[in-house]
CSV table of N, CA and C in Angstrom, one decimal:
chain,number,residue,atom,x,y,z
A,1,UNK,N,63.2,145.5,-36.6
A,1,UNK,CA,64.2,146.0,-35.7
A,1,UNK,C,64.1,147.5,-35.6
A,2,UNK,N,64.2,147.6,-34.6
A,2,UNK,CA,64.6,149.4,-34.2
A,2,UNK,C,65.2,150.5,-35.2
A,3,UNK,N,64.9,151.4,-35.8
A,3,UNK,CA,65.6,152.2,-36.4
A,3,UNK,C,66.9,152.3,-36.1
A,4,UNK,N,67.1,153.0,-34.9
A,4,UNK,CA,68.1,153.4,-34.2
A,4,UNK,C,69.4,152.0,-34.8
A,5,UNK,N,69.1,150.7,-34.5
A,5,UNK,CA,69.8,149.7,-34.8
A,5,UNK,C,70.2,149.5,-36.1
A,6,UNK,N,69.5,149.8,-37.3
A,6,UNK,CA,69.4,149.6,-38.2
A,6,UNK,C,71.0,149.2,-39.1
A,7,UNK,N,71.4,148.5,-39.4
A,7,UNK,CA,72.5,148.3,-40.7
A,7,UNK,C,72.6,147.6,-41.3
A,8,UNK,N,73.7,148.9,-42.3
A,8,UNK,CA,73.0,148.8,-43.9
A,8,UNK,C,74.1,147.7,-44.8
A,9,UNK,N,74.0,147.4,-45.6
A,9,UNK,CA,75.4,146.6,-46.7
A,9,UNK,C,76.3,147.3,-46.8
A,10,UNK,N,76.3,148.7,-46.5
A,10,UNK,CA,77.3,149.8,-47.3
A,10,UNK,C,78.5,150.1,-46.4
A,11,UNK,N,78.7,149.1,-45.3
A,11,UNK,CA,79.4,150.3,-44.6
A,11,UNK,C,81.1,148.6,-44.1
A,12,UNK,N,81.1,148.0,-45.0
A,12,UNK,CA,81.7,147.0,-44.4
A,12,UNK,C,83.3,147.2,-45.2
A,13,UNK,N,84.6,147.5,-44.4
A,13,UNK,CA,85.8,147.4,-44.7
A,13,UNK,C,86.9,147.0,-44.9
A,14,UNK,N,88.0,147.5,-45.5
A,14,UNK,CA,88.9,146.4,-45.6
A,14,UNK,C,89.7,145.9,-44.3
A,15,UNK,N,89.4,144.5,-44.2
A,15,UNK,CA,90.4,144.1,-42.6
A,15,UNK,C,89.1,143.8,-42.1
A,16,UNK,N,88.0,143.8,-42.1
A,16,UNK,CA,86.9,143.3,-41.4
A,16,UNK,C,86.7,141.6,-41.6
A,17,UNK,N,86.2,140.8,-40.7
A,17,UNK,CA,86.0,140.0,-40.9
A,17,UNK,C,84.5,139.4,-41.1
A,18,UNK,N,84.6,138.6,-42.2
A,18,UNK,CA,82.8,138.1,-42.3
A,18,UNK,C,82.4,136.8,-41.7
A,19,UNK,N,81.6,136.8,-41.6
A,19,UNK,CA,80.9,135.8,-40.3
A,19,UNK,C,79.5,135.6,-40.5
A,20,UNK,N,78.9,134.3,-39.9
A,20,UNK,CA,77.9,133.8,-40.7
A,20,UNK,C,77.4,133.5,-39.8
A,21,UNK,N,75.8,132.9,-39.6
A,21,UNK,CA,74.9,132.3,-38.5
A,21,UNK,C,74.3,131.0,-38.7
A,22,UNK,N,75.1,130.2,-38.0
A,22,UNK,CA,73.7,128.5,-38.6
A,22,UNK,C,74.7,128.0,-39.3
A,23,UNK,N,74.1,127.1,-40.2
A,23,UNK,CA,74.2,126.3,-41.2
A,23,UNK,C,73.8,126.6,-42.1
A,24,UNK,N,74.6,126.3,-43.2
A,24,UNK,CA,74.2,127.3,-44.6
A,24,UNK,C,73.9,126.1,-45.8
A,25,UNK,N,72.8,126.0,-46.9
A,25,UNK,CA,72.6,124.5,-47.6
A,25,UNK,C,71.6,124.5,-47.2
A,26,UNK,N,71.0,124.3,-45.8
A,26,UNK,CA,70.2,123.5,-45.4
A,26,UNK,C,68.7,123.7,-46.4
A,27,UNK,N,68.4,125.1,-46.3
A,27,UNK,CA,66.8,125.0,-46.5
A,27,UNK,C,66.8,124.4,-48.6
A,28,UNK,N,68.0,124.5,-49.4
A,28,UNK,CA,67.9,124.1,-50.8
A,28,UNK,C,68.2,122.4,-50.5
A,29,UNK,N,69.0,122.1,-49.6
A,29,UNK,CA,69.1,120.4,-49.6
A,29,UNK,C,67.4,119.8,-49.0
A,30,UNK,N,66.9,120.5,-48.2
A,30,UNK,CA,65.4,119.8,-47.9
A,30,UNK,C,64.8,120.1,-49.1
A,31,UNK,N,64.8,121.0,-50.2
A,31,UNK,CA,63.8,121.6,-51.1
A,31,UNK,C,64.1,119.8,-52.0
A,32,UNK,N,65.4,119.6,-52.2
A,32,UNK,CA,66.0,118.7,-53.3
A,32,UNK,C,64.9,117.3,-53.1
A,33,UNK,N,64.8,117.1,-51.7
A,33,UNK,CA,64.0,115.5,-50.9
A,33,UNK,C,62.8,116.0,-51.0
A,34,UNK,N,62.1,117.4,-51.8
A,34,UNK,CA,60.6,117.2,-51.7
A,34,UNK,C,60.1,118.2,-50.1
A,35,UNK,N,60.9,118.8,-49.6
A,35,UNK,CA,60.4,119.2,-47.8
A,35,UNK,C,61.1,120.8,-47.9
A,36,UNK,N,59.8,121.5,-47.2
A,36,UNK,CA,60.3,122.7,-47.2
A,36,UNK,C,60.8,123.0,-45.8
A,37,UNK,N,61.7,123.5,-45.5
A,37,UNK,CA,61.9,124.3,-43.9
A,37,UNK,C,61.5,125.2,-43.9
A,38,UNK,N,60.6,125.9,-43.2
A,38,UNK,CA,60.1,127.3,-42.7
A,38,UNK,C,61.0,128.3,-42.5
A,39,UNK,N,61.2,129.4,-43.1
A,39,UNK,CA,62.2,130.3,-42.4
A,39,UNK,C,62.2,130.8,-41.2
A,40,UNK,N,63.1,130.7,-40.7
A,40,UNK,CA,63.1,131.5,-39.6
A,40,UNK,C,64.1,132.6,-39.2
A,41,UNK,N,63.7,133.9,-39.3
A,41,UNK,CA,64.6,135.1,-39.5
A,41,UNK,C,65.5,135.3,-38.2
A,42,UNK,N,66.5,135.6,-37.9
A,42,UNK,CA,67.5,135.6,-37.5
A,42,UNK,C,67.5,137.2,-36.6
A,43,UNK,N,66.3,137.5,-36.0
A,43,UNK,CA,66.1,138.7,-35.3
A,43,UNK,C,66.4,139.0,-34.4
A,44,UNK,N,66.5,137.9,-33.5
A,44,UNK,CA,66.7,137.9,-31.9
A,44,UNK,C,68.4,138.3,-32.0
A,45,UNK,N,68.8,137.1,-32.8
A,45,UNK,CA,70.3,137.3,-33.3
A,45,UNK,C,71.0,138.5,-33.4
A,46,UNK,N,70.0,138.8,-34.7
A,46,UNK,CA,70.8,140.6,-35.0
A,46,UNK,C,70.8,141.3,-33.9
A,47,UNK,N,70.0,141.5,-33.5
A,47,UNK,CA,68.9,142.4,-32.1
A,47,UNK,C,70.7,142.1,-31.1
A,48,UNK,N,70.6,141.1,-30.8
A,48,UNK,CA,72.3,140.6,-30.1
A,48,UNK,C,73.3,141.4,-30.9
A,49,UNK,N,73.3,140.9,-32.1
A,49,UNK,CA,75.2,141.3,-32.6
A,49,UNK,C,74.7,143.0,-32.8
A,50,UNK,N,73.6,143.7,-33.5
A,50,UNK,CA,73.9,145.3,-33.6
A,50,UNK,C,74.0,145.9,-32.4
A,51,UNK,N,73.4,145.3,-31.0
A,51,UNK,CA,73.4,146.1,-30.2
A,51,UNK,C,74.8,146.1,-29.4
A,52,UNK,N,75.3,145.0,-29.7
A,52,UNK,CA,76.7,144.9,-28.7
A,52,UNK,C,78.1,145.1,-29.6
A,53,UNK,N,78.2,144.5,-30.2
A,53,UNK,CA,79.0,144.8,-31.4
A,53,UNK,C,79.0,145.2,-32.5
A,54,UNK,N,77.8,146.3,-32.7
A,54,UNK,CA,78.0,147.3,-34.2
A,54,UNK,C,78.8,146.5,-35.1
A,55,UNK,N,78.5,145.7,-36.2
A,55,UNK,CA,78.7,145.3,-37.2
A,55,UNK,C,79.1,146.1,-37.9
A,56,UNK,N,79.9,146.4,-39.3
A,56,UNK,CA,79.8,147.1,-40.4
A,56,UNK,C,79.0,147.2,-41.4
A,57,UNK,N,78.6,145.7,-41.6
A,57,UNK,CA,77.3,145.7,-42.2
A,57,UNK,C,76.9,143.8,-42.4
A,58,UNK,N,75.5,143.7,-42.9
A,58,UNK,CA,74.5,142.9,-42.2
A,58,UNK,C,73.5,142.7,-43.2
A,59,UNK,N,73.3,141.5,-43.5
A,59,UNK,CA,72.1,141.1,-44.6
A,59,UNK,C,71.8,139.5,-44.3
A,60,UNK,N,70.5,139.4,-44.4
A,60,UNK,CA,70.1,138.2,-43.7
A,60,UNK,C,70.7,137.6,-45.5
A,61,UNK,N,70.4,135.8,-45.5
A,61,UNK,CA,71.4,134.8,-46.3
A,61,UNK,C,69.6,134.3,-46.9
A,62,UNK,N,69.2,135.1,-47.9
A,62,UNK,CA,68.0,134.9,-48.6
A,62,UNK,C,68.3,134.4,-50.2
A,63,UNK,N,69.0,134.8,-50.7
A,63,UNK,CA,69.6,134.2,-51.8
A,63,UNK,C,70.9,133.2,-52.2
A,64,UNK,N,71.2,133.5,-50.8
A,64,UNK,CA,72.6,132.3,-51.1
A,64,UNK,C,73.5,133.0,-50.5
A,65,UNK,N,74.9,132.7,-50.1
A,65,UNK,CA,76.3,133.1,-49.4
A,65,UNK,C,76.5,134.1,-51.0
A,66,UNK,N,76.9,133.7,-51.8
A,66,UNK,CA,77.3,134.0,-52.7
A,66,UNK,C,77.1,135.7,-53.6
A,67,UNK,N,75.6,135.2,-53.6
A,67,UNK,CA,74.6,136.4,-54.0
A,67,UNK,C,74.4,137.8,-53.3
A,68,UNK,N,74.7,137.2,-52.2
A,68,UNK,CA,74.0,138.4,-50.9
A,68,UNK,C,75.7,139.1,-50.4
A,69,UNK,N,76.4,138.2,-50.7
A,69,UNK,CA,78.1,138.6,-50.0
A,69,UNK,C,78.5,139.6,-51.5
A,70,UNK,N,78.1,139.5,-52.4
A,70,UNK,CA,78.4,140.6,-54.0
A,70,UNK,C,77.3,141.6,-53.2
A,71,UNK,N,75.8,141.5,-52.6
A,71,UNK,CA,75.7,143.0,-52.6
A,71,UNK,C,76.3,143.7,-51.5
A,72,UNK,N,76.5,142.8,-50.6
A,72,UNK,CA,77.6,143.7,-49.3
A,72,UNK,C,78.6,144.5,-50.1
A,73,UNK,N,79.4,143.7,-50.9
A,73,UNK,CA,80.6,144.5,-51.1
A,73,UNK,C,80.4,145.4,-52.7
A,74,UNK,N,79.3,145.5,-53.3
A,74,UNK,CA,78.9,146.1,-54.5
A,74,UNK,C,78.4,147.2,-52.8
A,75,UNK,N,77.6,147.7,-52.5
A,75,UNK,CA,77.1,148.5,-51.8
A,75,UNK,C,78.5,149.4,-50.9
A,76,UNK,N,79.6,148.5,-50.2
A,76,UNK,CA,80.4,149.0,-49.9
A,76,UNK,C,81.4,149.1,-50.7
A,77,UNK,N,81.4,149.0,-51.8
A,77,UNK,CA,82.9,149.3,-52.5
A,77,UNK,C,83.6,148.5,-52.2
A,78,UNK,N,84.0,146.9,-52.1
A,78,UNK,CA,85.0,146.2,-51.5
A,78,UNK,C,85.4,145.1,-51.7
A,79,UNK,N,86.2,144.3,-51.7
A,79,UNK,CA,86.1,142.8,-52.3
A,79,UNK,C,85.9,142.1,-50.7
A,80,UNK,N,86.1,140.7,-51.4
A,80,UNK,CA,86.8,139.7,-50.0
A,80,UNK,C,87.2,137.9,-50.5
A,81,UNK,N,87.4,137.9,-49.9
A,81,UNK,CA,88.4,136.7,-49.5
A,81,UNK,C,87.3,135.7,-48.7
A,82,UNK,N,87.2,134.7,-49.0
A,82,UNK,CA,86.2,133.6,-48.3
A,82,UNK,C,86.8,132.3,-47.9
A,83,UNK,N,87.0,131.5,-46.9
A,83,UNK,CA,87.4,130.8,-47.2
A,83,UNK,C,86.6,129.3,-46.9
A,84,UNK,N,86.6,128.7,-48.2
A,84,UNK,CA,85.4,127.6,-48.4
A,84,UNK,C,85.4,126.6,-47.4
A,85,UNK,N,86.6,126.2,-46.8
A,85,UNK,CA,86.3,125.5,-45.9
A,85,UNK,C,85.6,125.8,-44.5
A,86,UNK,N,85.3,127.1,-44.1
A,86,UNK,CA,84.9,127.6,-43.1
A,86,UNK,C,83.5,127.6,-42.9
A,87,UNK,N,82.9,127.4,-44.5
A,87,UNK,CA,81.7,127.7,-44.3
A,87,UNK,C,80.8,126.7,-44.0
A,88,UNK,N,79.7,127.0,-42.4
A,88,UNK,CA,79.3,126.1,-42.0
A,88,UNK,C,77.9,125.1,-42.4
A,89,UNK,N,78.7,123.9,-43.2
A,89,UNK,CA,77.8,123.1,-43.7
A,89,UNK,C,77.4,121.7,-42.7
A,90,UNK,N,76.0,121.4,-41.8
A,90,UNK,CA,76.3,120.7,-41.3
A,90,UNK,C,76.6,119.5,-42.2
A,91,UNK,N,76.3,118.1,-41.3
A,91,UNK,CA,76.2,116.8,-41.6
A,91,UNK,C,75.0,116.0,-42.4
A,92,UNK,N,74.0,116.6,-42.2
A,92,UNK,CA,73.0,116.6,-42.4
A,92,UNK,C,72.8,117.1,-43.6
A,93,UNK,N,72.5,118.1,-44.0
A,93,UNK,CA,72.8,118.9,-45.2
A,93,UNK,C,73.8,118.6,-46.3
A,94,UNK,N,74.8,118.0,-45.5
A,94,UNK,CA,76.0,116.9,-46.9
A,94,UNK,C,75.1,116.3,-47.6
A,95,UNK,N,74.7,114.8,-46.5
A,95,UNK,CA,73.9,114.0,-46.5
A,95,UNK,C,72.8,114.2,-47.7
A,96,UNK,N,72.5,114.8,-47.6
A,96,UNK,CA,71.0,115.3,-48.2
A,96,UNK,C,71.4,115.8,-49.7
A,97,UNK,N,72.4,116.5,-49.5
A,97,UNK,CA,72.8,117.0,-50.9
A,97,UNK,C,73.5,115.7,-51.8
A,98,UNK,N,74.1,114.9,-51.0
A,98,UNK,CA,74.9,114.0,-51.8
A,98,UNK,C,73.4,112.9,-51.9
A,99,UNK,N,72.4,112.6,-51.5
A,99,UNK,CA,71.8,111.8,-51.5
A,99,UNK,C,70.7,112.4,-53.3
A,100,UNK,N,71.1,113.4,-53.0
A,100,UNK,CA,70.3,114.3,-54.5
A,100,UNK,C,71.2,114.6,-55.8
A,101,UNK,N,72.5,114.1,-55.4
A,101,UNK,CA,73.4,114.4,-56.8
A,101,UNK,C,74.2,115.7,-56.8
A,102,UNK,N,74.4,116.3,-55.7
A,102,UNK,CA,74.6,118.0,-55.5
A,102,UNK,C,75.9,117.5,-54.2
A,103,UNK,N,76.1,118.9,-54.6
A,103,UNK,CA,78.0,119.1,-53.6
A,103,UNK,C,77.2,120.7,-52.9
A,104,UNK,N,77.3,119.9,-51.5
A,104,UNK,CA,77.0,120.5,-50.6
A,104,UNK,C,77.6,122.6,-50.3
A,105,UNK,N,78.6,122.3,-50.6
A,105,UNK,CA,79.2,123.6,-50.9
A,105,UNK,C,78.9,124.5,-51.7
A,106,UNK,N,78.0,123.9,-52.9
A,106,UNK,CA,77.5,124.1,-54.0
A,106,UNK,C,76.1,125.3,-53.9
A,107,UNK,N,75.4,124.2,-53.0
A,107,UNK,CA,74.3,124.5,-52.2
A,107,UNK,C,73.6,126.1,-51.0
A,108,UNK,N,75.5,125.5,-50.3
A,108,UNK,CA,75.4,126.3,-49.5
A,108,UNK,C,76.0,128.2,-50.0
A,109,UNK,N,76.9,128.3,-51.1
A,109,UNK,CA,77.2,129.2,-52.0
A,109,UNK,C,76.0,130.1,-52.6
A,110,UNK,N,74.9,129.3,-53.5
A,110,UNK,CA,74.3,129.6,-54.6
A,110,UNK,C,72.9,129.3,-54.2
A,111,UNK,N,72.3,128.0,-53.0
A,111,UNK,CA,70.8,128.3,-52.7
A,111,UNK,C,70.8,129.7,-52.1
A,112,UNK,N,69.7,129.0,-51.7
A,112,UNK,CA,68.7,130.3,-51.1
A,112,UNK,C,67.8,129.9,-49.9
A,113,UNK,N,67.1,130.7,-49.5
A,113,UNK,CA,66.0,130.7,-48.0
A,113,UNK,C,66.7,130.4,-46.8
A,114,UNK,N,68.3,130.6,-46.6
A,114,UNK,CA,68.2,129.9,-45.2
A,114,UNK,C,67.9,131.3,-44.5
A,115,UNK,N,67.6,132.2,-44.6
A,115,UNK,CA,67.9,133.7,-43.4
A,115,UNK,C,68.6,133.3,-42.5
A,116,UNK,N,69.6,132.8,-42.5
A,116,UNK,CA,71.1,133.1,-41.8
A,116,UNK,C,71.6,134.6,-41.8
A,117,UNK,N,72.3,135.1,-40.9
A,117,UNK,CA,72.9,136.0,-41.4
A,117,UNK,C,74.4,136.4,-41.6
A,118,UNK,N,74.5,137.1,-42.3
A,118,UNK,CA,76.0,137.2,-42.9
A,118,UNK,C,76.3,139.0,-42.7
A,119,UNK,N,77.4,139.1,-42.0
A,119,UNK,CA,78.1,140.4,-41.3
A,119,UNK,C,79.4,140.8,-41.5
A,120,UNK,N,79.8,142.0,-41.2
A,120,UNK,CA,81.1,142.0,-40.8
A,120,UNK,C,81.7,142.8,-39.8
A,121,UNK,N,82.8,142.5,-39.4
A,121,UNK,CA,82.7,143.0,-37.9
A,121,UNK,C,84.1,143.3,-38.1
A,122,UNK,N,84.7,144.7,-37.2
A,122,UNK,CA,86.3,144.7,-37.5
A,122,UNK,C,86.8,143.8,-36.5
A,123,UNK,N,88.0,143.4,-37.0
A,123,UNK,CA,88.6,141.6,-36.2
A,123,UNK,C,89.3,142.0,-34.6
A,124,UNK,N,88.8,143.1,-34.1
A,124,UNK,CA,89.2,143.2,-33.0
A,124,UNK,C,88.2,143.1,-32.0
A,125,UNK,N,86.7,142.9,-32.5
A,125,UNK,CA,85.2,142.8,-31.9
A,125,UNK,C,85.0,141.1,-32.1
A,126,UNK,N,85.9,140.4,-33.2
A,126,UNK,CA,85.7,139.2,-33.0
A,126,UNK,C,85.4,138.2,-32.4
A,127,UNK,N,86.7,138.0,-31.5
A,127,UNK,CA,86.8,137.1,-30.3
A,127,UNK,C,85.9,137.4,-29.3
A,128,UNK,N,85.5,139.1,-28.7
A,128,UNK,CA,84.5,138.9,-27.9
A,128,UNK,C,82.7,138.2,-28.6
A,129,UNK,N,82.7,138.6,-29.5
A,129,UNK,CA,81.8,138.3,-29.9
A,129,UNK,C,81.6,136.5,-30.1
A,130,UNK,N,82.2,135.9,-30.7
A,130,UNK,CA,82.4,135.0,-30.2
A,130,UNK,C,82.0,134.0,-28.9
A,131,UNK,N,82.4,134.8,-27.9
A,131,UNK,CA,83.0,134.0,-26.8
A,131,UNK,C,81.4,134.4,-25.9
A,132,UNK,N,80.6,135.4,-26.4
A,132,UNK,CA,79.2,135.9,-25.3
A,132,UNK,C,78.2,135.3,-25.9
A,133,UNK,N,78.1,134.9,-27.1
A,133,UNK,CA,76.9,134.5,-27.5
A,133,UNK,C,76.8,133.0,-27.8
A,134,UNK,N,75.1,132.8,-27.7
A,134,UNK,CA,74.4,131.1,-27.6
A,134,UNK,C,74.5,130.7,-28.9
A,135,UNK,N,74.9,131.2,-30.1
A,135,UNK,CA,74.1,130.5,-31.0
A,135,UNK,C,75.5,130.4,-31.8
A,136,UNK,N,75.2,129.6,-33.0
A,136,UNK,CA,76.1,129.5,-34.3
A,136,UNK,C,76.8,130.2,-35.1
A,137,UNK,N,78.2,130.5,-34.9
A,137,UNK,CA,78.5,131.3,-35.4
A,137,UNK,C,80.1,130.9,-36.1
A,138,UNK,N,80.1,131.4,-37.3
A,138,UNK,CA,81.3,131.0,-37.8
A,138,UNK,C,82.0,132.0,-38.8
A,139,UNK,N,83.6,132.6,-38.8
A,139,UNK,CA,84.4,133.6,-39.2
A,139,UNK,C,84.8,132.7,-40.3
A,140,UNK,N,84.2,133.0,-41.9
A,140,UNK,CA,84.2,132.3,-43.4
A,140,UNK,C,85.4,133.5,-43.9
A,141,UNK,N,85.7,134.7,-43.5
A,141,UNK,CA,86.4,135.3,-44.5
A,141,UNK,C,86.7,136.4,-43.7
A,142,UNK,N,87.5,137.7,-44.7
A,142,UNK,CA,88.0,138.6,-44.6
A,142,UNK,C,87.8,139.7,-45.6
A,143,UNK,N,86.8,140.8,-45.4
A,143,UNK,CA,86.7,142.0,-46.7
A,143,UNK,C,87.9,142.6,-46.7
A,144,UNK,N,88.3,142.4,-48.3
A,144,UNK,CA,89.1,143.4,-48.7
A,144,UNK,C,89.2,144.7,-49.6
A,145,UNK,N,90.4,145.4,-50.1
A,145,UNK,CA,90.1,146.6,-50.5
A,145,UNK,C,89.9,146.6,-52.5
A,146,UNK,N,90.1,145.2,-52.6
A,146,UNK,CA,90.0,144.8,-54.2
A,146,UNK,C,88.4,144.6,-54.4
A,147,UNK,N,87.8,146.1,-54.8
A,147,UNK,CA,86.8,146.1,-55.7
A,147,UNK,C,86.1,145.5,-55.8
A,148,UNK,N,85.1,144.5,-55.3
A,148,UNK,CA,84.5,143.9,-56.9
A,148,UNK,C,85.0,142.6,-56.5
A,149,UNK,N,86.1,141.8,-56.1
A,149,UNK,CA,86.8,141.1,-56.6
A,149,UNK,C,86.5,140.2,-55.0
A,150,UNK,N,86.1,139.1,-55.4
A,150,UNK,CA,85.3,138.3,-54.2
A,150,UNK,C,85.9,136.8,-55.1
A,151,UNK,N,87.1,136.3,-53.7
A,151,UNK,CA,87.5,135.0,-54.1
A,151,UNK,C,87.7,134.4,-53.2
């Protein structure tokens, strides 16, 4: 991506909302059946949300929702608030998980590889953003000003 575009983990605050790309699980529930999914980085995407709506900050979903949402808010100083049912697990990916002995949620938290990406935006860029773009998108939470503190 462009310099100019560039953003970093550090800049995401309290009252922002976090937001996700795709379906999250997917690439550890195919690992569970033996089948890898190819990543596919989420470029064109970014290239969309930094150029139109400046995010606060932005890390593709390489280690998990879990893993990668601690260094957003370790880099910015910040906690947040998630809320588990928002996060987008297809049908598929249940399926798969429950066919392997695994809670989908589980999966989607703590794997890894999907390059999804995960952002945050202040909640007044939300709805437009939302409402212009083709692809997958879903508002899991809210950064807040508690430290550290990711619940």
């Amino acid at each position: 991506m462009e310099r100019k575009y560039l953003t970093l983990r550090s800049g995401a605050q309290a009252g922002d909302r976090i937001l996700v790309t795709g379906d999250l699980g997917a690439a550890t529930a195919h690992r569970l059946q033996g089948k890898h999914l190819p990543p596919r980085p989420r470029l064109e995407e970014a290239r969309a949300i930094v150029k139109e709506f400046k995010p606060t900050s932005m890390i593709d979903l390489s280690d998990g929702l879990a893993s990668d949402l601690r260094h957003i808010c370790e880099a910015s100083k910040v906690g947040a608030e998630i809320r588990l049912e928002k996060i987008p697990i297809s049908r598929r990916t249940r399926k798969l998980a429950g066919a392997s002995g695994k809670d989908a949620l589980q999966l989607a938290l703590e794997g890894g590889e999907d390059y999804e990406l995960l952002f945050t935006l202040p909640a007044k860029r939300v709805e437009a953003l939302i409402s212009r773009v083709k692809f997958p998108l879903s508002v899991i939470g809210e950064i807040t000003n508690k430290k550290g503190k990711i619940s």
